[in-house]
Short mmCIF file of C-alpha atoms in Angstrom, two decimals:
data_model
loop_
_atom_site.label_atom_id
_atom_site.label_comp_id
_atom_site.label_asym_id
_atom_site.label_seq_id
_atom_site.Cartn_x
_atom_site.Cartn_y
_atom_site.Cartn_z
CA MET A 1 -19.71 8.97 38.57
CA LYS A 2 -20.32 7.27 35.27
CA ASN A 3 -17.63 7.73 32.65
CA LYS A 4 -18.29 9.42 29.39
CA LEU A 5 -17.69 9.41 25.65
CA PHE A 6 -17.19 12.86 24.18
CA ILE A 7 -17.74 13.06 20.42
CA VAL A 8 -15.90 16.25 19.60
CA GLY A 9 -15.84 18.56 16.59
CA ILE A 10 -12.60 20.53 16.76
CA GLY A 11 -13.50 23.03 14.03
CA PRO A 12 -11.56 23.80 10.88
CA GLY A 13 -8.04 23.52 12.24
CA GLU A 14 -7.19 26.90 13.72
CA SER A 15 -7.46 26.89 17.48
CA THR A 16 -9.27 30.24 17.61
CA LEU A 17 -12.28 28.61 15.97
CA MET A 18 -12.41 25.63 18.36
CA ALA A 19 -15.11 25.90 21.03
CA PRO A 20 -13.93 25.94 24.66
CA ARG A 21 -16.22 22.97 25.29
CA ALA A 22 -14.16 20.92 22.81
CA VAL A 23 -10.99 21.84 24.71
CA GLN A 24 -12.61 20.87 28.03
CA ALA A 25 -13.82 17.56 26.62
CA ILE A 26 -10.36 16.59 25.38
CA GLU A 27 -8.64 17.79 28.55
CA SER A 28 -10.99 15.82 30.80
CA SER A 29 -10.55 12.57 28.85
CA GLU A 30 -8.01 9.84 29.60
CA VAL A 31 -8.07 8.50 26.06
CA VAL A 32 -8.19 10.43 22.78
CA VAL A 33 -9.16 8.66 19.56
CA GLY A 34 -8.67 10.09 16.09
CA TYR A 35 -7.04 10.22 12.73
CA GLN A 36 -3.44 11.47 12.82
CA LEU A 37 -4.12 14.76 11.02
CA TYR A 38 -6.74 15.70 13.61
CA LEU A 39 -4.65 14.47 16.53
CA ASP A 40 -1.83 16.76 15.36
CA LEU A 41 -4.20 19.75 15.52
CA VAL A 42 -4.86 19.19 19.22
CA ALA A 43 -1.41 17.87 20.19
CA ASP A 44 -0.98 20.56 22.85
CA LEU A 45 -4.06 19.25 24.67
CA THR A 46 -3.21 15.55 24.70
CA ALA A 47 0.15 15.27 26.48
CA GLY A 48 0.18 12.27 28.83
CA LYS A 49 -3.06 10.82 27.49
CA GLU A 50 -3.45 7.50 25.76
CA ILE A 51 -3.79 8.11 22.02
CA LEU A 52 -5.57 5.66 19.74
CA GLU A 53 -4.84 6.42 16.09
CA ARG A 54 -6.71 4.75 13.25
CA PRO A 55 -5.98 5.74 9.64
CA LEU A 56 -8.34 7.25 7.06
CA GLY A 57 -10.72 4.62 5.74
CA GLU A 58 -10.92 2.90 9.13
CA GLU A 59 -13.74 5.03 10.49
CA THR A 60 -15.66 2.10 11.94
CA GLU A 61 -12.52 0.86 13.72
CA ARG A 62 -11.93 4.35 15.14
CA VAL A 63 -15.49 4.55 16.45
CA GLN A 64 -15.35 1.06 17.91
CA ALA A 65 -12.02 1.82 19.61
CA ALA A 66 -13.67 4.82 21.26
CA LEU A 67 -16.70 2.80 22.37
CA VAL A 68 -14.56 -0.05 23.72
CA SER A 69 -12.43 2.46 25.61
CA THR A 70 -15.49 4.14 27.15
CA ALA A 71 -17.14 0.84 28.00
CA SER A 72 -13.94 -0.22 29.78
CA GLY A 73 -14.44 2.66 32.20
CA ARG A 74 -12.28 5.44 30.80
CA ASP A 75 -13.44 8.91 29.80
CA THR A 76 -12.75 9.06 26.08
CA ALA A 77 -12.77 11.76 23.41
CA LEU A 78 -13.35 10.82 19.78
CA ILE A 79 -12.28 13.79 17.68
CA SER A 80 -13.05 14.93 14.16
CA SER A 81 -12.39 18.15 12.29
CA GLY A 82 -15.22 20.59 11.60
CA ASP A 83 -18.56 19.69 13.16
CA VAL A 84 -18.48 16.04 14.22
CA GLY A 85 -22.23 15.91 13.52
CA ILE A 86 -21.90 16.98 9.86
CA TYR A 87 -20.39 14.34 7.52
CA ALA A 88 -18.29 13.02 10.34
CA LEU A 89 -18.18 10.33 12.99
CA ALA A 90 -21.05 11.15 15.34
CA THR A 91 -23.66 9.31 13.30
CA LEU A 92 -21.44 6.22 13.11
CA VAL A 93 -21.13 6.19 16.89
CA PHE A 94 -24.90 6.09 17.30
CA GLU A 95 -25.21 3.42 14.62
CA GLN A 96 -22.74 1.25 16.53
CA MET A 97 -24.45 1.97 19.85
CA GLU A 98 -27.81 0.91 18.47
CA ALA A 99 -26.30 -2.28 17.06
CA ARG A 100 -24.68 -3.45 20.29
CA GLU A 101 -26.63 -3.80 23.53
CA ALA A 102 -23.53 -3.30 25.69
CA TRP A 103 -22.91 0.15 24.23
CA ARG A 104 -26.47 1.43 24.13
CA ASP A 105 -26.50 2.94 27.60
CA LEU A 106 -23.13 4.68 27.48
CA ASP A 107 -23.09 8.29 28.59
CA VAL A 108 -22.39 10.35 25.46
CA GLU A 109 -21.96 14.06 24.79
CA VAL A 110 -21.70 15.46 21.28
CA VAL A 111 -19.72 18.71 21.14
CA PRO A 112 -20.62 20.60 17.95
CA GLY A 113 -18.02 22.57 16.00
CA ILE A 114 -17.73 25.05 13.16
CA SER A 115 -17.99 23.15 9.86
CA ALA A 116 -15.98 23.80 6.69
CA MET A 117 -18.83 25.46 4.79
CA GLN A 118 -19.21 28.01 7.57
CA VAL A 119 -15.56 29.02 7.41
CA ALA A 120 -15.65 29.10 3.61
CA ALA A 121 -18.70 31.35 3.83
CA ALA A 122 -17.12 33.66 6.41
CA ARG A 123 -13.94 34.09 4.36
CA ALA A 124 -15.93 34.96 1.23
CA GLY A 125 -18.65 37.09 2.81
CA ALA A 126 -22.12 35.70 3.51
CA PRO A 127 -23.12 33.22 0.79
CA LEU A 128 -25.13 31.14 3.32
CA GLY A 129 -27.25 34.17 4.23
CA HIS A 130 -30.41 32.51 2.95
CA ASP A 131 -31.65 28.91 2.57
CA PHE A 132 -28.93 26.43 1.71
CA CYS A 133 -28.17 22.74 1.63
CA ALA A 134 -25.16 20.52 2.13
CA ILE A 135 -24.55 17.57 -0.19
CA SER A 136 -21.72 15.05 -0.07
CA LEU A 137 -20.62 13.86 -3.51
CA SER A 138 -19.06 10.70 -2.13
CA ASP A 139 -20.80 7.67 -3.61
CA LEU A 140 -18.95 5.21 -1.38
CA LEU A 141 -22.01 4.75 0.82
CA THR A 142 -24.73 6.49 -1.16
CA PRO A 143 -25.70 5.37 -4.69
CA TRP A 144 -25.03 7.99 -7.34
CA GLU A 145 -28.71 8.05 -8.40
CA VAL A 146 -29.64 9.22 -4.91
CA ILE A 147 -27.01 11.98 -5.01
CA GLN A 148 -28.15 13.04 -8.49
CA LYS A 149 -31.76 13.32 -7.37
CA ARG A 150 -30.63 15.39 -4.46
CA VAL A 151 -28.65 17.77 -6.65
CA ASP A 152 -31.67 18.10 -8.93
CA ALA A 153 -33.82 18.90 -5.90
CA ALA A 154 -31.31 21.53 -4.78
CA ALA A 155 -31.55 23.06 -8.24
CA ALA A 156 -35.36 22.96 -8.24
CA GLY A 157 -35.40 24.68 -4.85
CA ASP A 158 -32.74 27.25 -5.86
CA PHE A 159 -30.77 26.40 -2.73
CA VAL A 160 -27.27 27.69 -2.17
CA VAL A 161 -25.31 24.40 -2.20
CA ALA A 162 -22.25 23.41 -0.19
CA PHE A 163 -20.56 20.35 -1.69
CA TYR A 164 -18.52 18.23 0.71
CA ASN A 165 -16.18 15.51 -0.58
CA PRO A 166 -16.34 17.01 -4.08
CA VAL A 167 -13.68 14.70 -5.52
CA SER A 168 -11.28 11.99 -4.39
CA ARG A 169 -8.35 10.21 -5.96
CA ARG A 170 -10.60 7.62 -7.52
CA ARG A 171 -13.60 9.83 -8.12
CA ASP A 172 -13.44 12.83 -10.42
CA TRP A 173 -16.52 13.14 -12.67
CA GLN A 174 -19.26 13.59 -10.06
CA LEU A 175 -18.51 17.25 -9.36
CA ARG A 176 -18.72 18.12 -13.08
CA ASP A 177 -22.06 16.34 -13.34
CA ALA A 178 -23.44 18.07 -10.24
CA LEU A 179 -22.27 21.52 -11.34
CA ASP A 180 -23.82 21.01 -14.78
CA ARG A 181 -27.17 20.31 -13.15
CA LEU A 182 -27.00 23.55 -11.19
CA LEU A 183 -25.70 25.44 -14.23
CA ALA A 184 -28.75 24.40 -16.26
CA GLN A 185 -31.02 25.92 -13.62
CA ARG A 186 -29.22 29.01 -12.35
CA GLY A 187 -26.89 29.99 -15.19
CA GLY A 188 -23.14 30.38 -15.46
CA GLY A 189 -22.79 33.78 -13.79
CA VAL A 190 -23.46 32.55 -10.29
CA PRO A 191 -20.42 32.87 -7.98
CA VAL A 192 -18.80 29.70 -6.68
CA ILE A 193 -16.47 29.70 -3.69
CA LEU A 194 -13.59 27.22 -3.71
CA ALA A 195 -12.15 27.02 -0.22
CA ARG A 196 -9.11 24.85 0.35
CA GLN A 197 -7.15 23.92 3.49
CA LEU A 198 -9.37 26.13 5.65
CA GLY A 199 -7.93 27.20 8.95
CA ARG A 200 -4.40 26.12 7.98
CA ASP A 201 -1.43 28.15 6.81
CA GLU A 202 -2.01 26.98 3.24
CA GLU A 203 -5.60 28.27 3.19
CA GLN A 204 -6.80 29.42 -0.25
CA VAL A 205 -10.20 30.89 -1.06
CA ARG A 206 -11.17 31.74 -4.63
CA VAL A 207 -14.38 32.93 -6.25
CA VAL A 208 -15.13 31.86 -9.84
CA PRO A 209 -18.28 32.06 -11.98
CA LEU A 210 -20.12 28.73 -12.14
CA GLY A 211 -19.77 28.69 -15.94
CA GLU A 212 -15.98 28.98 -15.78
CA LEU A 213 -15.17 26.50 -13.06
CA ASP A 214 -12.50 23.98 -14.03
CA VAL A 215 -13.12 20.93 -11.86
CA THR A 216 -9.53 19.75 -12.21
CA GLU A 217 -8.63 22.65 -9.89
CA VAL A 218 -10.71 21.12 -7.11
CA ASP A 219 -9.17 18.53 -4.81
CA MET A 220 -10.36 16.51 -1.82
CA LEU A 221 -9.34 19.24 0.62
CA THR A 222 -11.68 21.75 -1.02
CA VAL A 223 -15.21 22.74 -0.03
CA VAL A 224 -17.28 24.08 -2.92
CA VAL A 225 -20.09 26.56 -2.18
CA VAL A 226 -22.32 27.41 -5.15
CA GLY A 227 -24.46 30.54 -4.91
CA ASN A 228 -28.13 30.50 -5.84
CA SER A 229 -29.80 32.67 -8.47
CA GLU A 230 -29.87 35.63 -6.07
CA THR A 231 -26.29 35.46 -4.81
CA ARG A 232 -24.36 38.64 -5.55
CA GLN A 233 -20.74 39.75 -5.50
CA PHE A 234 -18.84 43.04 -5.49
CA GLN A 235 -15.26 44.12 -5.21
CA GLY A 236 -14.30 45.41 -1.78
CA ALA A 237 -10.92 46.13 -0.26
CA GLY A 238 -9.91 42.48 -0.08
CA ILE A 239 -8.05 40.36 -2.60
CA GLY A 240 -11.17 38.72 -3.98
CA PRO A 241 -14.77 39.88 -4.24
CA TRP A 242 -17.25 39.67 -1.38
CA VAL A 243 -20.04 37.17 -2.05
CA TYR A 244 -23.40 37.29 -0.31
CA THR A 245 -26.89 35.87 -0.66
CA PRO A 246 -29.53 38.46 0.26
CA ARG A 247 -32.06 37.58 2.93
CA GLY A 248 -35.07 38.05 0.73
CA TYR A 249 -36.59 37.30 -2.62
CA ALA A 250 -38.52 40.58 -2.62
CA GLY A 251 -40.96 40.55 -5.51
CA LYS A 252 -39.47 37.50 -7.16
CA SER A 253 -40.50 33.92 -7.63
CA LEU A 254 -38.30 30.94 -8.49
CA MET B 1 -3.37 50.48 10.79
CA LYS B 2 -6.77 50.48 9.21
CA ASN B 3 -9.67 49.93 11.53
CA LYS B 4 -11.98 46.99 11.20
CA LEU B 5 -15.56 45.78 11.34
CA PHE B 6 -15.94 42.38 12.96
CA ILE B 7 -19.18 40.59 12.13
CA VAL B 8 -19.38 38.10 14.95
CA GLY B 9 -21.43 34.97 15.56
CA ILE B 10 -21.43 34.35 19.30
CA GLY B 11 -22.92 30.85 19.13
CA PRO B 12 -26.02 29.58 20.88
CA GLY B 13 -25.71 31.44 24.15
CA GLU B 14 -23.48 29.36 26.38
CA SER B 15 -19.97 30.72 26.53
CA THR B 16 -18.36 27.28 26.16
CA LEU B 17 -19.66 27.14 22.59
CA MET B 18 -18.37 30.59 21.58
CA ALA B 19 -15.20 30.52 19.49
CA PRO B 20 -12.12 32.23 21.00
CA ARG B 21 -11.95 34.34 17.82
CA ALA B 22 -15.36 35.83 18.68
CA VAL B 23 -14.10 36.75 22.14
CA GLN B 24 -10.95 38.34 20.64
CA ALA B 25 -13.02 40.30 18.12
CA ILE B 26 -15.29 41.76 20.78
CA GLU B 27 -12.41 42.48 23.18
CA SER B 28 -10.42 44.29 20.51
CA SER B 29 -13.34 46.51 19.47
CA GLU B 30 -14.12 49.96 20.83
CA VAL B 31 -17.78 49.75 19.88
CA VAL B 32 -20.15 46.79 20.15
CA VAL B 33 -23.43 46.80 18.25
CA GLY B 34 -26.27 44.37 18.87
CA TYR B 35 -29.72 43.49 20.04
CA GLN B 36 -30.11 43.58 23.84
CA LEU B 37 -30.55 39.83 24.27
CA TYR B 38 -27.25 39.17 22.50
CA LEU B 39 -25.45 42.00 24.27
CA ASP B 40 -26.47 40.46 27.60
CA LEU B 41 -24.82 37.18 26.59
CA VAL B 42 -21.44 38.88 26.17
CA ALA B 43 -21.80 41.48 28.92
CA ASP B 44 -18.61 40.30 30.63
CA LEU B 45 -16.62 41.16 27.50
CA THR B 46 -17.96 44.64 26.87
CA ALA B 47 -17.24 46.62 30.04
CA GLY B 48 -16.02 50.13 29.17
CA LYS B 49 -16.95 49.86 25.52
CA GLU B 50 -19.50 51.97 23.71
CA ILE B 51 -22.64 49.91 23.23
CA LEU B 52 -25.08 50.60 20.42
CA GLU B 53 -28.35 48.78 20.98
CA ARG B 54 -31.05 48.55 18.32
CA PRO B 55 -34.22 46.54 18.97
CA LEU B 56 -35.52 43.49 17.11
CA GLY B 57 -37.01 44.52 13.77
CA GLU B 58 -34.41 47.26 13.31
CA GLU B 59 -31.81 45.04 11.68
CA THR B 60 -30.95 47.55 8.96
CA GLU B 61 -30.45 50.28 11.57
CA ARG B 62 -28.18 47.98 13.57
CA VAL B 63 -26.07 47.18 10.53
CA GLN B 64 -25.87 50.83 9.50
CA ALA B 65 -24.87 51.87 13.01
CA ALA B 66 -22.00 49.36 12.83
CA LEU B 67 -20.90 50.58 9.40
CA VAL B 68 -21.07 54.25 10.43
CA SER B 69 -19.04 53.47 13.53
CA THR B 70 -16.38 51.61 11.53
CA ALA B 71 -16.25 54.30 8.85
CA SER B 72 -15.71 56.91 11.57
CA GLY B 73 -12.47 55.14 12.47
CA ARG B 74 -13.38 52.89 15.36
CA ASP B 75 -12.93 49.13 15.51
CA THR B 76 -16.45 47.81 15.80
CA ALA B 77 -18.05 44.42 16.52
CA LEU B 78 -21.55 43.68 15.24
CA ILE B 79 -22.78 40.64 17.13
CA SER B 80 -25.46 38.07 16.48
CA SER B 81 -26.32 34.76 18.10
CA GLY B 82 -25.50 31.49 16.36
CA ASP B 83 -23.55 31.82 13.13
CA VAL B 84 -23.76 35.42 11.92
CA GLY B 85 -23.55 34.09 8.35
CA ILE B 86 -26.64 31.87 8.67
CA TYR B 87 -29.99 33.73 8.81
CA ALA B 88 -28.33 36.62 10.53
CA LEU B 89 -26.78 40.00 9.90
CA ALA B 90 -23.66 39.28 7.83
CA THR B 91 -25.50 39.28 4.51
CA LEU B 92 -27.18 42.59 5.34
CA VAL B 93 -23.79 44.17 6.02
CA PHE B 94 -22.54 43.21 2.56
CA GLU B 95 -25.78 44.40 0.99
CA GLN B 96 -25.31 47.80 2.63
CA MET B 97 -21.62 47.92 1.69
CA GLU B 98 -22.41 47.24 -1.94
CA ALA B 99 -25.08 49.95 -1.92
CA ARG B 100 -22.90 52.70 -0.54
CA GLU B 101 -19.56 53.63 -2.10
CA ALA B 102 -18.15 54.99 1.16
CA TRP B 103 -18.58 51.65 2.90
CA ARG B 104 -17.39 49.36 0.11
CA ASP B 105 -13.71 49.37 1.03
CA LEU B 106 -14.08 48.86 4.77
CA ASP B 107 -11.93 46.16 6.30
CA VAL B 108 -14.32 43.42 7.36
CA GLU B 109 -13.86 40.07 9.10
CA VAL B 110 -16.69 37.60 9.49
CA VAL B 111 -16.27 35.35 12.54
CA PRO B 112 -18.39 32.20 12.10
CA GLY B 113 -20.16 30.56 15.01
CA ILE B 114 -22.07 27.43 15.92
CA SER B 115 -25.61 27.73 14.61
CA ALA B 116 -28.81 26.60 16.36
CA MET B 117 -29.37 23.54 14.15
CA GLN B 118 -25.91 22.26 15.10
CA VAL B 119 -26.60 22.49 18.82
CA ALA B 120 -30.04 20.93 18.35
CA ALA B 121 -28.40 18.10 16.43
CA ALA B 122 -25.68 17.58 19.04
CA ARG B 123 -28.19 17.42 21.90
CA ALA B 124 -30.32 14.84 20.09
CA GLY B 125 -27.53 12.73 18.57
CA ALA B 126 -26.51 13.11 14.92
CA PRO B 127 -29.56 13.92 12.77
CA LEU B 128 -27.41 16.05 10.41
CA GLY B 129 -25.10 13.09 9.71
CA HIS B 130 -26.06 13.05 6.03
CA ASP B 131 -27.23 15.65 3.47
CA PHE B 132 -29.47 18.34 4.94
CA CYS B 133 -30.88 21.75 4.21
CA ALA B 134 -31.84 24.81 6.19
CA ILE B 135 -35.05 26.69 5.38
CA SER B 136 -36.41 29.81 7.02
CA LEU B 137 -40.21 29.88 7.22
CA SER B 138 -40.31 33.65 7.59
CA ASP B 139 -42.22 35.17 4.69
CA LEU B 140 -41.41 38.74 5.67
CA LEU B 141 -38.80 39.00 2.91
CA THR B 142 -39.42 35.87 0.87
CA PRO B 143 -42.78 35.20 -0.82
CA TRP B 144 -44.54 32.12 0.52
CA GLU B 145 -44.62 30.50 -2.94
CA VAL B 146 -40.83 30.52 -2.98
CA ILE B 147 -40.67 28.92 0.47
CA GLN B 148 -43.25 26.31 -0.54
CA LYS B 149 -41.27 25.35 -3.63
CA ARG B 150 -38.20 25.02 -1.49
CA VAL B 151 -39.94 22.75 1.00
CA ASP B 152 -41.21 20.63 -1.89
CA ALA B 153 -37.67 20.42 -3.24
CA ALA B 154 -36.39 19.36 0.19
CA ALA B 155 -39.04 16.63 0.18
CA ALA B 156 -38.15 15.50 -3.36
CA GLY B 157 -34.49 15.32 -2.36
CA ASP B 158 -35.25 13.52 0.94
CA PHE B 159 -33.12 16.07 2.76
CA VAL B 160 -33.03 16.29 6.53
CA VAL B 161 -34.55 19.76 7.07
CA ALA B 162 -33.76 22.35 9.72
CA PHE B 163 -36.49 24.97 9.93
CA TYR B 164 -35.45 28.36 11.27
CA ASN B 165 -38.06 30.98 12.23
CA PRO B 166 -40.76 28.29 12.28
CA VAL B 167 -43.45 30.59 13.69
CA SER B 168 -43.84 34.12 14.96
CA ARG B 169 -46.53 36.01 16.83
CA ARG B 170 -48.24 36.96 13.58
CA ARG B 171 -47.40 33.83 11.64
CA ASP B 172 -48.60 30.42 12.69
CA TRP B 173 -49.84 28.33 9.74
CA GLN B 174 -46.65 28.06 7.66
CA LEU B 175 -45.02 25.39 9.81
CA ARG B 176 -48.11 23.15 9.55
CA ASP B 177 -48.11 23.54 5.78
CA ALA B 178 -44.39 22.79 5.50
CA LEU B 179 -44.59 19.74 7.77
CA ASP B 180 -47.54 18.36 5.80
CA ARG B 181 -45.47 18.54 2.63
CA LEU B 182 -42.67 16.53 4.23
CA LEU B 183 -45.19 14.13 5.82
CA ALA B 184 -46.64 13.29 2.41
CA GLN B 185 -43.20 12.26 1.18
CA ARG B 186 -41.49 10.64 4.16
CA GLY B 187 -44.34 9.44 6.37
CA GLY B 188 -45.36 10.19 9.94
CA GLY B 189 -42.85 7.98 11.72
CA VAL B 190 -39.86 10.17 11.01
CA PRO B 191 -38.36 11.75 14.17
CA VAL B 192 -38.55 15.51 14.60
CA ILE B 193 -36.37 17.40 17.05
CA LEU B 194 -37.86 20.44 18.74
CA ALA B 195 -35.04 22.39 20.35
CA ARG B 196 -35.94 25.46 22.39
CA GLN B 197 -33.81 28.07 24.16
CA LEU B 198 -30.61 26.28 23.21
CA GLY B 199 -27.58 27.04 25.29
CA ARG B 200 -29.65 28.73 28.01
CA ASP B 201 -30.80 27.48 31.40
CA GLU B 202 -34.30 26.96 30.02
CA GLU B 203 -33.09 24.68 27.23
CA GLN B 204 -35.60 22.00 26.17
CA VAL B 205 -35.05 19.34 23.53
CA ARG B 206 -37.85 16.94 22.58
CA VAL B 207 -38.20 14.27 19.92
CA VAL B 208 -41.64 13.60 18.44
CA PRO B 209 -42.80 11.60 15.41
CA LEU B 210 -43.56 13.85 12.43
CA GLY B 211 -47.13 12.54 12.32
CA GLU B 212 -47.82 13.55 15.93
CA LEU B 213 -46.28 17.00 16.02
CA ASP B 214 -48.61 19.67 17.42
CA VAL B 215 -47.44 22.96 15.92
CA THR B 216 -48.98 24.98 18.73
CA GLU B 217 -46.15 23.63 20.92
CA VAL B 218 -43.58 25.36 18.70
CA ASP B 219 -42.65 28.96 19.37
CA MET B 220 -40.28 31.48 17.83
CA LEU B 221 -37.40 30.36 20.07
CA THR B 222 -37.57 26.82 18.70
CA VAL B 223 -35.51 25.23 15.93
CA VAL B 224 -37.24 22.30 14.24
CA VAL B 225 -35.12 19.54 12.67
CA VAL B 226 -37.04 16.95 10.64
CA GLY B 227 -35.31 13.67 9.90
CA ASN B 228 -35.31 12.17 6.41
CA SER B 229 -36.65 8.75 5.44
CA GLU B 230 -33.47 7.07 6.76
CA THR B 231 -33.23 8.84 10.12
CA ARG B 232 -33.36 6.40 13.03
CA GLN B 233 -33.83 6.61 16.78
CA PHE B 234 -33.24 4.36 19.76
CA GLN B 235 -33.51 4.64 23.50
CA GLY B 236 -30.18 5.14 25.24
CA ALA B 237 -29.37 6.14 28.79
CA GLY B 238 -30.60 9.70 28.34
CA ILE B 239 -34.03 11.17 28.96
CA GLY B 240 -35.06 11.10 25.31
CA PRO B 241 -34.08 8.85 22.44
CA TRP B 242 -30.92 9.34 20.38
CA VAL B 243 -31.66 10.38 16.80
CA TYR B 244 -29.21 9.87 13.94
CA THR B 245 -29.14 9.87 10.16
CA PRO B 246 -26.84 7.13 8.82
CA ARG B 247 -24.06 8.10 6.46
CA GLY B 248 -25.22 5.89 3.65
CA TYR B 249 -28.17 4.76 1.63
CA ALA B 250 -26.71 1.29 1.15
CA GLY B 251 -28.78 -0.55 -1.41
CA LYS B 252 -31.61 1.97 -1.42
CA SER B 253 -32.89 4.58 -3.81
CA LEU B 254 -35.17 7.52 -3.01
#
């Protein structure tokens, strides 16, 4: 039987939100490739396996290590938090496979996972209950003009917006710029969900009005979900308000 | 201890993609509320429980049955396929809670799940590897002009687009209109993934160029994922091509 590369999304970090298929994929692999933080999350599944760790920033090296391992005849799992298909390593695997003849025919299975915006949404209520988009604010690989146009399009379409990679150590002004573009279209009263360290003990979820959001309170471990013009909130029994986006636009136009 | 309403996304239909938290939520509930097709998917978890079935089209009744059951003091699970927070019942629960004082303080937990677009993406490669949006083409609750504007915005932003509810028995022309709007912006060569009956034995995933898509081949059980101008494909060892959207726009502008 031909050996296999599993590209695995392990979900947000708590094991109860990891799909059984992700567990199976890791358990059936001889080699597990990842970044240390993710490897720690699945440490109870990887005893006795060969572990290939590559640090943050060395994504291409991590992907190539997984492809080399698979091509050498060993079942291999390349792991990533959240959904490996959403702002994660799956696309880089296919890019590398297309580029190198020897890798093109490898047997690959992508195992989807629950992404950060979905957990953020679940904790806060149902802000993704109607049309939404996901935008990464990282301009490492995408020119800022492209990101800006995309934010403007999200505003024009009144999409609920999930921002991934909102800030980094060297990048702090993009989130302010993006929020200002949404603010101009949908006003400052719209609820924004700031969800940090999801699925970990340190998890924090806060809801603030778009007009009052202080971007210095957002760090690289935060996912930011901005409601659209229809998104509502009310105080329930929980600590914060529930936030939801109704299914319809009954009688309204943008 | 106060009783609880679990709003549960059970994933695409195959049990290996259902989060353990969803299983726990159903197992710990006395009452399970759902549509028959979804109840069948979790039949092995619901033996001995009270089952409240409400047919398709009676979403409000299903949600109210779950809220009444919870308010009467019984732990209750309201289930939905995919992610219950994405085009599903979670938002309707919060809408009903806000509307009725007696329900507002209920203890609620939303359990996220893997949504159809994520499974479609995983089967085809990594088309959601960069910014994307989700749009429902159902105009039952949203005026068509609003949906059109949103599709135009998705085109302007060059988003990868996942269309939910692409057609229904009484609604067949909207998908053609939406695809034509994307075609005008990104051209006919862009790959489109048609994913049908995901997670079931009858699962079918096809990749066709945007310019050659025949909308009569799309039915209400299909999710349609349209690549953006950067989405690529290549032939691997599988039956169809792999489709992926690169992480970057290196050197390009929209």
